[in-house]
Amino acid sequence: RDFSPRQKRYPTPDWLTINKDLKQHKHLTLQLVFDEMREKVAEPYYSYSHFCRAYREWVGKQRLSMRQHHKGGEKLFVDYCGPTLTITCPTTQETRTAQVFVAVLGASNYTYAEATYSQQLEDWVMSHARCFAFLGGVPELVIPDNLKSAVSKPCRYEPDLNPTYHQLAEYYNVAVIPARPYKPKDKSKAEVGVQIVERWIMARLRKQTFYSLAHLNQEIAKLLDVMNNKVMKQYQQSRKQLFEMVDKSALKPLPEKPYHYTQIKTVRVHIDYHVEIEKHYYSVPYQWVKKQLRAHITNQ
């Protein structure tokens, strides 16, 4: 169905710009966009209902993230790639696998990726901290998968976050909403981002030999920069351009002080009113004997 104006002297709306404006400005409505456009052209013009149908049809053709729409600075999707990369010890030639962490902003598709030695809690949490530093700000929401390092008790509606991960979220003032099990649309951005990193970065590194994690991450960063600056046919702009236009100004500022990893674990107070943490003993008030406490452990 053709929704273009019948009279040629009326310009076809720039749907791409309109869509970007709606993402960038949270309170902007189609009604206001329509009113502003009518002021620029002579009567008659589109009816408002005609204008809305035309916009919806254009959006439907774009296939934007399985028809999900994301506001600037709103959502960051995080996950790990399935394949791994290999790091070789230069002296013994022993090899060690490295996991690849991926984060994708919902509105711009701007992507961050880095390698770590594991998907364990400390690597998982610190990858978030480095990602926020890379972005220069913090989104409203982080959407992880139900990874063990993220979620202590998976649940379709109210999963329990790992206490250490929860503490990171509080430090950065960001909400964490894990993707629901068996709901692929919840994490479609992450899955697409992971596929692109696997094909665009990991595939190019498959024949190279890396002798340290730092060396591997240097090469990932180079390819990531190229990938983020590559023009996407679907949007007619690069991830970096869309980030600068839509996401960057909408991100919340970083905390004044850098984040330091804090492990949170449950400990039980012994009869001598001491708790044991990593083979060290610490005294607590005697009234807490036999109670369970949460210990915050840092390297500071």
PDB file of C-alpha atoms in Angstrom:
ATOM      1  CA  ARG A   1       0.000   0.000   0.000  1.00  0.00           C
ATOM      2  CA  ASP A   2       1.379   3.396  -0.981  1.00  0.00           C
ATOM      3  CA  PHE A   3       1.091   6.161   1.620  1.00  0.00           C
ATOM      4  CA  SER A   4       2.996   8.807  -0.299  1.00  0.00           C
ATOM      5  CA  PRO A   5       1.208  12.156  -0.841  1.00  0.00           C
ATOM      6  CA  ARG A   6      -0.911  12.234  -3.973  1.00  0.00           C
ATOM      7  CA  GLN A   7       0.338  15.662  -4.979  1.00  0.00           C
ATOM      8  CA  LYS A   8       4.019  15.624  -5.843  1.00  0.00           C
ATOM      9  CA  ARG A   9       4.654  19.102  -4.470  1.00  0.00           C
ATOM     10  CA  TYR A  10       4.303  17.731  -0.932  1.00  0.00           C
ATOM     11  CA  PRO A  11       7.597  16.229   0.246  1.00  0.00           C
ATOM     12  CA  THR A  12       7.762  12.657   1.483  1.00  0.00           C
ATOM     13  CA  PRO A  13       8.630  12.710   5.209  1.00  0.00           C
ATOM     14  CA  ASP A  14      12.190  11.822   6.155  1.00  0.00           C
ATOM     15  CA  TRP A  15      11.187   8.776   8.168  1.00  0.00           C
ATOM     16  CA  LEU A  16      14.776   7.934   9.161  1.00  0.00           C
ATOM     17  CA  THR A  17      15.282  11.361  10.761  1.00  0.00           C
ATOM     18  CA  ILE A  18      11.853  11.246  12.395  1.00  0.00           C
ATOM     19  CA  ASN A  19      12.624   7.822  13.858  1.00  0.00           C
ATOM     20  CA  LYS A  20      15.971   9.018  15.233  1.00  0.00           C
ATOM     21  CA  ASP A  21      14.338  12.109  16.772  1.00  0.00           C
ATOM     22  CA  LEU A  22      11.707   9.977  18.494  1.00  0.00           C
ATOM     23  CA  LYS A  23      14.450   7.789  19.980  1.00  0.00           C
ATOM     24  CA  GLN A  24      16.597  10.727  21.041  1.00  0.00           C
ATOM     25  CA  HIS A  25      13.866  12.812  22.681  1.00  0.00           C
ATOM     26  CA  LYS A  26      11.897  10.782  25.185  1.00  0.00           C
ATOM     27  CA  HIS A  27       8.888  13.121  25.291  1.00  0.00           C
ATOM     28  CA  LEU A  28       8.590  13.745  21.565  1.00  0.00           C
ATOM     29  CA  THR A  29       5.364  12.418  19.998  1.00  0.00           C
ATOM     30  CA  LEU A  30       4.267  11.700  16.437  1.00  0.00           C
ATOM     31  CA  GLN A  31       1.517  14.280  16.900  1.00  0.00           C
ATOM     32  CA  LEU A  32       4.070  17.039  17.495  1.00  0.00           C
ATOM     33  CA  VAL A  33       6.234  15.885  14.573  1.00  0.00           C
ATOM     34  CA  PHE A  34       3.133  15.942  12.352  1.00  0.00           C
ATOM     35  CA  ASP A  35       2.101  19.414  13.530  1.00  0.00           C
ATOM     36  CA  GLU A  36       5.586  20.798  12.848  1.00  0.00           C
ATOM     37  CA  MET A  37       5.628  19.303   9.346  1.00  0.00           C
ATOM     38  CA  ARG A  38       2.185  20.711   8.473  1.00  0.00           C
ATOM     39  CA  GLU A  39       3.432  24.195   9.322  1.00  0.00           C
ATOM     40  CA  LYS A  40       6.097  23.865   6.629  1.00  0.00           C
ATOM     41  CA  VAL A  41       3.830  22.922   3.702  1.00  0.00           C
ATOM     42  CA  ALA A  42       0.668  24.265   2.130  1.00  0.00           C
ATOM     43  CA  GLU A  43      -2.723  22.671   2.729  1.00  0.00           C
ATOM     44  CA  PRO A  44      -3.911  20.050   2.100  1.00  0.00           C
ATOM     45  CA  TYR A  45      -1.387  17.588   3.449  1.00  0.00           C
ATOM     46  CA  TYR A  46      -1.432  14.142   5.071  1.00  0.00           C
ATOM     47  CA  SER A  47      -4.148  13.541   7.637  1.00  0.00           C
ATOM     48  CA  TYR A  48      -2.706  12.609  11.016  1.00  0.00           C
ATOM     49  CA  SER A  49      -4.011   9.023  10.803  1.00  0.00           C
ATOM     50  CA  HIS A  50      -2.533   8.708   7.287  1.00  0.00           C
ATOM     51  CA  PHE A  51       0.808  10.031   8.619  1.00  0.00           C
ATOM     52  CA  CYS A  52       0.828   7.496  11.499  1.00  0.00           C
ATOM     53  CA  ARG A  53       0.033   4.583   9.176  1.00  0.00           C
ATOM     54  CA  ALA A  54       2.816   5.621   6.830  1.00  0.00           C
ATOM     55  CA  TYR A  55       5.301   5.812   9.697  1.00  0.00           C
ATOM     56  CA  ARG A  56       4.298   2.402  11.041  1.00  0.00           C
ATOM     57  CA  GLU A  57       4.677   0.873   7.595  1.00  0.00           C
ATOM     58  CA  TRP A  58       8.156   2.375   7.239  1.00  0.00           C
ATOM     59  CA  VAL A  59       9.144   1.038  10.669  1.00  0.00           C
ATOM     60  CA  GLY A  60       7.829  -2.391   9.751  1.00  0.00           C
ATOM     61  CA  LYS A  61      10.106  -2.507   6.719  1.00  0.00           C
ATOM     62  CA  GLN A  62      13.213  -1.704   8.714  1.00  0.00           C
ATOM     63  CA  ARG A  63      13.124  -4.914  10.778  1.00  0.00           C
ATOM     64  CA  LEU A  64      14.692  -3.015  13.655  1.00  0.00           C
ATOM     65  CA  SER A  65      15.702  -5.522  16.315  1.00  0.00           C
ATOM     66  CA  MET A  66      12.680  -7.776  15.870  1.00  0.00           C
ATOM     67  CA  ARG A  67      10.424  -4.675  15.993  1.00  0.00           C
ATOM     68  CA  GLN A  68      11.659  -3.570  19.383  1.00  0.00           C
ATOM     69  CA  HIS A  69      12.180   0.145  19.882  1.00  0.00           C
ATOM     70  CA  HIS A  70      14.772   1.519  22.274  1.00  0.00           C
ATOM     71  CA  LYS A  71      15.146   5.036  23.662  1.00  0.00           C
ATOM     72  CA  GLY A  72      18.563   6.666  23.673  1.00  0.00           C
ATOM     73  CA  GLY A  73      20.619   5.762  26.742  1.00  0.00           C
ATOM     74  CA  GLU A  74      17.960   3.361  27.975  1.00  0.00           C
ATOM     75  CA  LYS A  75      19.172  -0.243  27.576  1.00  0.00           C
ATOM     76  CA  LEU A  76      22.515  -2.030  27.461  1.00  0.00           C
ATOM     77  CA  PHE A  77      22.390  -5.729  26.531  1.00  0.00           C
ATOM     78  CA  VAL A  78      25.256  -7.912  27.800  1.00  0.00           C
ATOM     79  CA  ASP A  79      26.315 -11.501  27.110  1.00  0.00           C
ATOM     80  CA  TYR A  80      29.266 -13.734  26.221  1.00  0.00           C
ATOM     81  CA  CYS A  81      30.198 -15.186  22.854  1.00  0.00           C
ATOM     82  CA  GLY A  82      29.940 -18.945  22.539  1.00  0.00           C
ATOM     83  CA  PRO A  83      33.331 -19.540  20.852  1.00  0.00           C
ATOM     84  CA  THR A  84      36.534 -18.716  22.723  1.00  0.00           C
ATOM     85  CA  LEU A  85      39.977 -17.410  21.766  1.00  0.00           C
ATOM     86  CA  THR A  86      43.337 -18.862  22.772  1.00  0.00           C
ATOM     87  CA  ILE A  87      46.245 -17.316  24.674  1.00  0.00           C
ATOM     88  CA  THR A  88      49.644 -19.036  24.552  1.00  0.00           C
ATOM     89  CA  CYS A  89      52.261 -18.881  27.302  1.00  0.00           C
ATOM     90  CA  PRO A  90      55.458 -17.614  25.581  1.00  0.00           C
ATOM     91  CA  THR A  91      57.756 -19.770  27.734  1.00  0.00           C
ATOM     92  CA  THR A  92      55.912 -23.086  28.093  1.00  0.00           C
ATOM     93  CA  GLN A  93      53.661 -22.824  24.995  1.00  0.00           C
ATOM     94  CA  GLU A  94      50.752 -23.959  27.142  1.00  0.00           C
ATOM     95  CA  THR A  95      47.433 -22.536  26.016  1.00  0.00           C
ATOM     96  CA  ARG A  96      44.555 -21.014  27.905  1.00  0.00           C
ATOM     97  CA  THR A  97      41.106 -20.083  26.611  1.00  0.00           C
ATOM     98  CA  ALA A  98      39.662 -16.584  26.838  1.00  0.00           C
ATOM     99  CA  GLN A  99      35.971 -15.684  26.921  1.00  0.00           C
ATOM    100  CA  VAL A 100      34.652 -12.693  24.978  1.00  0.00           C
ATOM    101  CA  PHE A 101      32.235 -10.324  26.739  1.00  0.00           C
ATOM    102  CA  VAL A 102      29.904  -8.270  24.509  1.00  0.00           C
ATOM    103  CA  ALA A 103      27.693  -5.276  25.339  1.00  0.00           C
ATOM    104  CA  VAL A 104      25.328  -3.539  22.887  1.00  0.00           C
ATOM    105  CA  LEU A 105      23.354  -0.317  23.372  1.00  0.00           C
ATOM    106  CA  GLY A 106      19.751  -0.824  22.294  1.00  0.00           C
ATOM    107  CA  ALA A 107      19.172   2.441  20.431  1.00  0.00           C
ATOM    108  CA  SER A 108      22.414   2.814  18.443  1.00  0.00           C
ATOM    109  CA  ASN A 109      23.835  -0.747  18.386  1.00  0.00           C
ATOM    110  CA  TYR A 110      27.125   0.772  19.592  1.00  0.00           C
ATOM    111  CA  THR A 111      29.152  -2.208  20.775  1.00  0.00           C
ATOM    112  CA  TYR A 112      31.810  -2.982  23.364  1.00  0.00           C
ATOM    113  CA  ALA A 113      33.800  -6.210  23.496  1.00  0.00           C
ATOM    114  CA  GLU A 114      36.713  -7.520  25.542  1.00  0.00           C
ATOM    115  CA  ALA A 115      38.354 -10.829  26.456  1.00  0.00           C
ATOM    116  CA  THR A 116      38.645 -12.221  29.986  1.00  0.00           C
ATOM    117  CA  TYR A 117      39.929 -15.527  31.294  1.00  0.00           C
ATOM    118  CA  SER A 118      36.538 -16.648  32.584  1.00  0.00           C
ATOM    119  CA  GLN A 119      32.855 -15.888  33.016  1.00  0.00           C
ATOM    120  CA  GLN A 120      33.289 -15.962  36.791  1.00  0.00           C
ATOM    121  CA  LEU A 121      31.900 -13.220  38.993  1.00  0.00           C
ATOM    122  CA  GLU A 122      34.927 -10.911  39.165  1.00  0.00           C
ATOM    123  CA  ASP A 123      35.531 -11.001  35.398  1.00  0.00           C
ATOM    124  CA  TRP A 124      31.818 -10.500  34.741  1.00  0.00           C
ATOM    125  CA  VAL A 125      31.488  -7.510  37.065  1.00  0.00           C
ATOM    126  CA  MET A 126      34.721  -5.802  36.020  1.00  0.00           C
ATOM    127  CA  SER A 127      33.785  -6.165  32.333  1.00  0.00           C
ATOM    128  CA  HIS A 128      30.728  -4.023  33.122  1.00  0.00           C
ATOM    129  CA  ALA A 129      32.876  -1.386  34.821  1.00  0.00           C
ATOM    130  CA  ARG A 130      35.246  -1.207  31.844  1.00  0.00           C
ATOM    131  CA  CYS A 131      32.285  -1.095  29.458  1.00  0.00           C
ATOM    132  CA  PHE A 132      30.762   1.906  31.270  1.00  0.00           C
ATOM    133  CA  ALA A 133      34.140   3.655  31.089  1.00  0.00           C
ATOM    134  CA  PHE A 134      34.305   2.914  27.340  1.00  0.00           C
ATOM    135  CA  LEU A 135      30.835   4.401  26.836  1.00  0.00           C
ATOM    136  CA  GLY A 136      31.637   7.416  29.002  1.00  0.00           C
ATOM    137  CA  GLY A 137      28.366   7.005  30.897  1.00  0.00           C
ATOM    138  CA  VAL A 138      25.774   4.647  32.332  1.00  0.00           C
ATOM    139  CA  PRO A 139      22.469   3.490  30.794  1.00  0.00           C
ATOM    140  CA  GLU A 140      19.143   3.282  32.619  1.00  0.00           C
ATOM    141  CA  LEU A 141      18.970  -0.510  32.351  1.00  0.00           C
ATOM    142  CA  VAL A 142      21.350  -3.448  31.894  1.00  0.00           C
ATOM    143  CA  ILE A 143      19.819  -6.588  30.380  1.00  0.00           C
ATOM    144  CA  PRO A 144      21.948  -9.705  31.054  1.00  0.00           C
ATOM    145  CA  ASP A 145      21.102 -13.306  30.316  1.00  0.00           C
ATOM    146  CA  ASN A 146      20.383 -15.573  33.301  1.00  0.00           C
ATOM    147  CA  LEU A 147      24.114 -16.196  33.689  1.00  0.00           C
ATOM    148  CA  LYS A 148      25.139 -17.761  37.005  1.00  0.00           C
ATOM    149  CA  SER A 149      27.442 -14.806  37.754  1.00  0.00           C
ATOM    150  CA  ALA A 150      24.501 -12.444  37.319  1.00  0.00           C
ATOM    151  CA  VAL A 151      21.568 -14.314  38.818  1.00  0.00           C
ATOM    152  CA  SER A 152      21.626 -16.345  42.033  1.00  0.00           C
ATOM    153  CA  LYS A 153      18.109 -17.711  41.605  1.00  0.00           C
ATOM    154  CA  PRO A 154      16.638 -17.677  38.089  1.00  0.00           C
ATOM    155  CA  CYS A 155      12.950 -16.827  37.906  1.00  0.00           C
ATOM    156  CA  ARG A 156      10.760 -15.824  34.993  1.00  0.00           C
ATOM    157  CA  TYR A 157       9.480 -12.686  36.706  1.00  0.00           C
ATOM    158  CA  GLU A 158      11.672 -11.729  39.680  1.00  0.00           C
ATOM    159  CA  PRO A 159      15.134 -13.354  39.517  1.00  0.00           C
ATOM    160  CA  ASP A 160      17.489 -12.812  42.471  1.00  0.00           C
ATOM    161  CA  LEU A 161      20.632 -10.931  41.479  1.00  0.00           C
ATOM    162  CA  ASN A 162      23.992 -12.097  42.760  1.00  0.00           C
ATOM    163  CA  PRO A 163      24.801  -9.785  45.746  1.00  0.00           C
ATOM    164  CA  THR A 164      28.104  -8.638  44.224  1.00  0.00           C
ATOM    165  CA  TYR A 165      26.415  -7.856  40.909  1.00  0.00           C
ATOM    166  CA  HIS A 166      23.670  -6.015  42.787  1.00  0.00           C
ATOM    167  CA  GLN A 167      26.306  -3.949  44.582  1.00  0.00           C
ATOM    168  CA  LEU A 168      27.828  -2.968  41.209  1.00  0.00           C
ATOM    169  CA  ALA A 169      24.374  -1.879  40.005  1.00  0.00           C
ATOM    170  CA  GLU A 170      23.873   0.260  43.101  1.00  0.00           C
ATOM    171  CA  TYR A 171      27.304   1.848  42.702  1.00  0.00           C
ATOM    172  CA  TYR A 172      26.521   2.908  39.121  1.00  0.00           C
ATOM    173  CA  ASN A 173      22.840   3.646  39.847  1.00  0.00           C
ATOM    174  CA  VAL A 174      21.703   1.333  37.069  1.00  0.00           C
ATOM    175  CA  ALA A 175      18.787  -1.112  37.117  1.00  0.00           C
ATOM    176  CA  VAL A 176      19.494  -4.733  36.150  1.00  0.00           C
ATOM    177  CA  ILE A 177      16.651  -6.685  34.558  1.00  0.00           C
ATOM    178  CA  PRO A 178      17.746 -10.178  33.440  1.00  0.00           C
ATOM    179  CA  ALA A 179      16.211 -11.492  30.229  1.00  0.00           C
ATOM    180  CA  ARG A 180      13.317 -13.848  30.950  1.00  0.00           C
ATOM    181  CA  PRO A 181      13.883 -17.533  30.170  1.00  0.00           C
ATOM    182  CA  TYR A 182      12.317 -18.659  26.886  1.00  0.00           C
ATOM    183  CA  LYS A 183      11.698 -15.056  25.809  1.00  0.00           C
ATOM    184  CA  PRO A 184      14.132 -14.566  22.881  1.00  0.00           C
ATOM    185  CA  LYS A 185      12.975 -11.002  22.175  1.00  0.00           C
ATOM    186  CA  ASP A 186      14.237  -9.941  25.616  1.00  0.00           C
ATOM    187  CA  LYS A 187      17.837 -10.532  24.529  1.00  0.00           C
ATOM    188  CA  SER A 188      17.667 -10.258  20.740  1.00  0.00           C
ATOM    189  CA  LYS A 189      20.026  -7.269  20.680  1.00  0.00           C
ATOM    190  CA  ALA A 190      22.631  -9.167  22.684  1.00  0.00           C
ATOM    191  CA  GLU A 191      22.356 -12.243  20.474  1.00  0.00           C
ATOM    192  CA  VAL A 192      22.737 -10.212  17.288  1.00  0.00           C
ATOM    193  CA  GLY A 193      25.651  -8.270  18.816  1.00  0.00           C
ATOM    194  CA  VAL A 194      27.356 -11.518  19.823  1.00  0.00           C
ATOM    195  CA  GLN A 195      26.962 -12.915  16.293  1.00  0.00           C
ATOM    196  CA  ILE A 196      28.451  -9.780  14.762  1.00  0.00           C
ATOM    197  CA  VAL A 197      31.444  -9.817  17.143  1.00  0.00           C
ATOM    198  CA  GLU A 198      32.006 -13.518  16.417  1.00  0.00           C
ATOM    199  CA  ARG A 199      31.937 -12.963  12.657  1.00  0.00           C
ATOM    200  CA  TRP A 200      33.542  -9.537  12.446  1.00  0.00           C
ATOM    201  CA  ILE A 201      36.200  -9.728  15.163  1.00  0.00           C
ATOM    202  CA  MET A 202      36.786 -13.275  16.377  1.00  0.00           C
ATOM    203  CA  ALA A 203      36.862 -14.751  12.873  1.00  0.00           C
ATOM    204  CA  ARG A 204      39.592 -12.276  11.896  1.00  0.00           C
ATOM    205  CA  LEU A 205      41.681 -13.207  14.936  1.00  0.00           C
ATOM    206  CA  ARG A 206      41.364 -16.981  14.600  1.00  0.00           C
ATOM    207  CA  LYS A 207      44.818 -17.517  13.028  1.00  0.00           C
ATOM    208  CA  GLN A 208      46.746 -15.076  15.197  1.00  0.00           C
ATOM    209  CA  THR A 209      48.809 -16.087  18.213  1.00  0.00           C
ATOM    210  CA  PHE A 210      48.416 -14.083  21.415  1.00  0.00           C
ATOM    211  CA  TYR A 211      50.846 -14.253  24.301  1.00  0.00           C
ATOM    212  CA  SER A 212      48.839 -12.265  26.865  1.00  0.00           C
ATOM    213  CA  LEU A 213      45.321 -11.122  27.615  1.00  0.00           C
ATOM    214  CA  ALA A 214      46.427  -7.511  27.153  1.00  0.00           C
ATOM    215  CA  HIS A 215      47.768  -8.299  23.670  1.00  0.00           C
ATOM    216  CA  LEU A 216      44.496  -9.978  22.701  1.00  0.00           C
ATOM    217  CA  ASN A 217      42.415  -7.060  23.964  1.00  0.00           C
ATOM    218  CA  GLN A 218      44.549  -4.586  22.031  1.00  0.00           C
ATOM    219  CA  GLU A 219      43.675  -6.389  18.802  1.00  0.00           C
ATOM    220  CA  ILE A 220      40.005  -6.683  19.755  1.00  0.00           C
ATOM    221  CA  ALA A 221      39.897  -2.939  20.443  1.00  0.00           C
ATOM    222  CA  LYS A 222      41.350  -2.135  17.001  1.00  0.00           C
ATOM    223  CA  LEU A 223      38.782  -4.253  15.176  1.00  0.00           C
ATOM    224  CA  LEU A 224      35.984  -3.007  17.436  1.00  0.00           C
ATOM    225  CA  ASP A 225      36.775   0.577  16.451  1.00  0.00           C
ATOM    226  CA  VAL A 226      36.591  -0.327  12.762  1.00  0.00           C
ATOM    227  CA  MET A 227      33.325  -2.207  13.308  1.00  0.00           C
ATOM    228  CA  ASN A 228      31.692   0.665  15.207  1.00  0.00           C
ATOM    229  CA  ASN A 229      32.687   3.121  12.479  1.00  0.00           C
ATOM    230  CA  LYS A 230      31.462   0.935   9.625  1.00  0.00           C
ATOM    231  CA  VAL A 231      28.295   2.286   7.966  1.00  0.00           C
ATOM    232  CA  MET A 232      25.280  -0.003   8.475  1.00  0.00           C
ATOM    233  CA  LYS A 233      23.163  -0.254   5.326  1.00  0.00           C
ATOM    234  CA  GLN A 234      19.953  -0.526   7.311  1.00  0.00           C
ATOM    235  CA  TYR A 235      20.532   2.793   9.112  1.00  0.00           C
ATOM    236  CA  GLN A 236      22.712   4.561   6.528  1.00  0.00           C
ATOM    237  CA  GLN A 237      25.049   5.516   9.369  1.00  0.00           C
ATOM    238  CA  SER A 238      27.641   3.836  11.585  1.00  0.00           C
ATOM    239  CA  ARG A 239      27.163   2.636  15.149  1.00  0.00           C
ATOM    240  CA  LYS A 240      29.495   5.403  16.300  1.00  0.00           C
ATOM    241  CA  GLN A 241      27.488   8.089  14.496  1.00  0.00           C
ATOM    242  CA  LEU A 242      24.217   6.810  15.949  1.00  0.00           C
ATOM    243  CA  PHE A 243      25.815   6.630  19.400  1.00  0.00           C
ATOM    244  CA  GLU A 244      26.918  10.254  19.170  1.00  0.00           C
ATOM    245  CA  MET A 245      23.472  11.291  17.958  1.00  0.00           C
ATOM    246  CA  VAL A 246      21.133   9.168  20.071  1.00  0.00           C
ATOM    247  CA  ASP A 247      22.821   7.552  23.102  1.00  0.00           C
ATOM    248  CA  LYS A 248      25.759   9.632  24.273  1.00  0.00           C
ATOM    249  CA  SER A 249      23.897  12.634  25.678  1.00  0.00           C
ATOM    250  CA  ALA A 250      21.220  10.395  27.239  1.00  0.00           C
ATOM    251  CA  LEU A 251      23.652   8.313  29.337  1.00  0.00           C
ATOM    252  CA  LYS A 252      23.953   9.101  33.032  1.00  0.00           C
ATOM    253  CA  PRO A 253      27.363  10.377  34.218  1.00  0.00           C
ATOM    254  CA  LEU A 254      29.933   7.998  35.636  1.00  0.00           C
ATOM    255  CA  PRO A 255      30.584   8.064  39.406  1.00  0.00           C
ATOM    256  CA  GLU A 256      33.342  10.431  40.482  1.00  0.00           C
ATOM    257  CA  LYS A 257      35.512   7.594  41.786  1.00  0.00           C
ATOM    258  CA  PRO A 258      36.342   4.421  39.823  1.00  0.00           C
ATOM    259  CA  TYR A 259      34.678   1.182  40.847  1.00  0.00           C
ATOM    260  CA  HIS A 260      36.692  -1.384  42.829  1.00  0.00           C
ATOM    261  CA  TYR A 261      35.605  -4.993  42.804  1.00  0.00           C
ATOM    262  CA  THR A 262      33.776  -5.988  45.967  1.00  0.00           C
ATOM    263  CA  GLN A 263      33.035  -9.639  46.676  1.00  0.00           C
ATOM    264  CA  ILE A 264      30.027 -10.144  48.933  1.00  0.00           C
ATOM    265  CA  LYS A 265      29.700 -13.452  50.757  1.00  0.00           C
ATOM    266  CA  THR A 266      27.633 -14.781  53.641  1.00  0.00           C
ATOM    267  CA  VAL A 267      29.592 -15.731  56.767  1.00  0.00           C
ATOM    268  CA  ARG A 268      28.505 -17.232  60.114  1.00  0.00           C
ATOM    269  CA  VAL A 269      29.645 -15.816  63.451  1.00  0.00           C
ATOM    270  CA  HIS A 270      31.454 -18.476  65.541  1.00  0.00           C
ATOM    271  CA  ILE A 271      30.914 -19.071  69.229  1.00  0.00           C
ATOM    272  CA  ASP A 272      33.999 -16.929  69.959  1.00  0.00           C
ATOM    273  CA  TYR A 273      32.262 -14.055  68.108  1.00  0.00           C
ATOM    274  CA  HIS A 274      34.718 -14.127  65.200  1.00  0.00           C
ATOM    275  CA  VAL A 275      34.125 -14.630  61.504  1.00  0.00           C
ATOM    276  CA  GLU A 276      36.571 -16.303  59.143  1.00  0.00           C
ATOM    277  CA  ILE A 277      37.268 -14.683  55.796  1.00  0.00           C
ATOM    278  CA  GLU A 278      39.944 -16.200  53.572  1.00  0.00           C
ATOM    279  CA  LYS A 279      41.753 -17.745  56.580  1.00  0.00           C
ATOM    280  CA  HIS A 280      41.710 -14.467  58.503  1.00  0.00           C
ATOM    281  CA  TYR A 281      39.588 -13.938  61.633  1.00  0.00           C
ATOM    282  CA  TYR A 282      37.693 -10.758  62.495  1.00  0.00           C
ATOM    283  CA  SER A 283      35.848 -10.010  65.715  1.00  0.00           C
ATOM    284  CA  VAL A 284      32.264  -8.790  65.809  1.00  0.00           C
ATOM    285  CA  PRO A 285      29.905  -7.855  68.673  1.00  0.00           C
ATOM    286  CA  TYR A 286      29.199 -10.890  70.863  1.00  0.00           C
ATOM    287  CA  GLN A 287      25.446 -10.394  70.379  1.00  0.00           C
ATOM    288  CA  TRP A 288      25.902 -11.635  66.795  1.00  0.00           C
ATOM    289  CA  VAL A 289      27.079 -15.130  67.775  1.00  0.00           C
ATOM    290  CA  LYS A 290      25.609 -17.816  65.443  1.00  0.00           C
ATOM    291  CA  LYS A 291      24.095 -15.164  63.193  1.00  0.00           C
ATOM    292  CA  GLN A 292      24.818 -14.924  59.462  1.00  0.00           C
ATOM    293  CA  LEU A 293      26.419 -11.734  58.164  1.00  0.00           C
ATOM    294  CA  ARG A 294      27.318 -10.403  54.743  1.00  0.00           C
ATOM    295  CA  ALA A 295      30.995  -9.628  54.350  1.00  0.00           C
ATOM    296  CA  HIS A 296      32.194  -7.114  51.745  1.00  0.00           C
ATOM    297  CA  ILE A 297      35.688  -8.060  50.587  1.00  0.00           C
ATOM    298  CA  THR A 298      37.859  -5.753  48.486  1.00  0.00           C
ATOM    299  CA  ASN A 299      41.540  -5.549  47.626  1.00  0.00           C
ATOM    300  CA  GLN A 300      41.694  -1.944  48.797  1.00  0.00           C
TER     301      GLN A 300
END
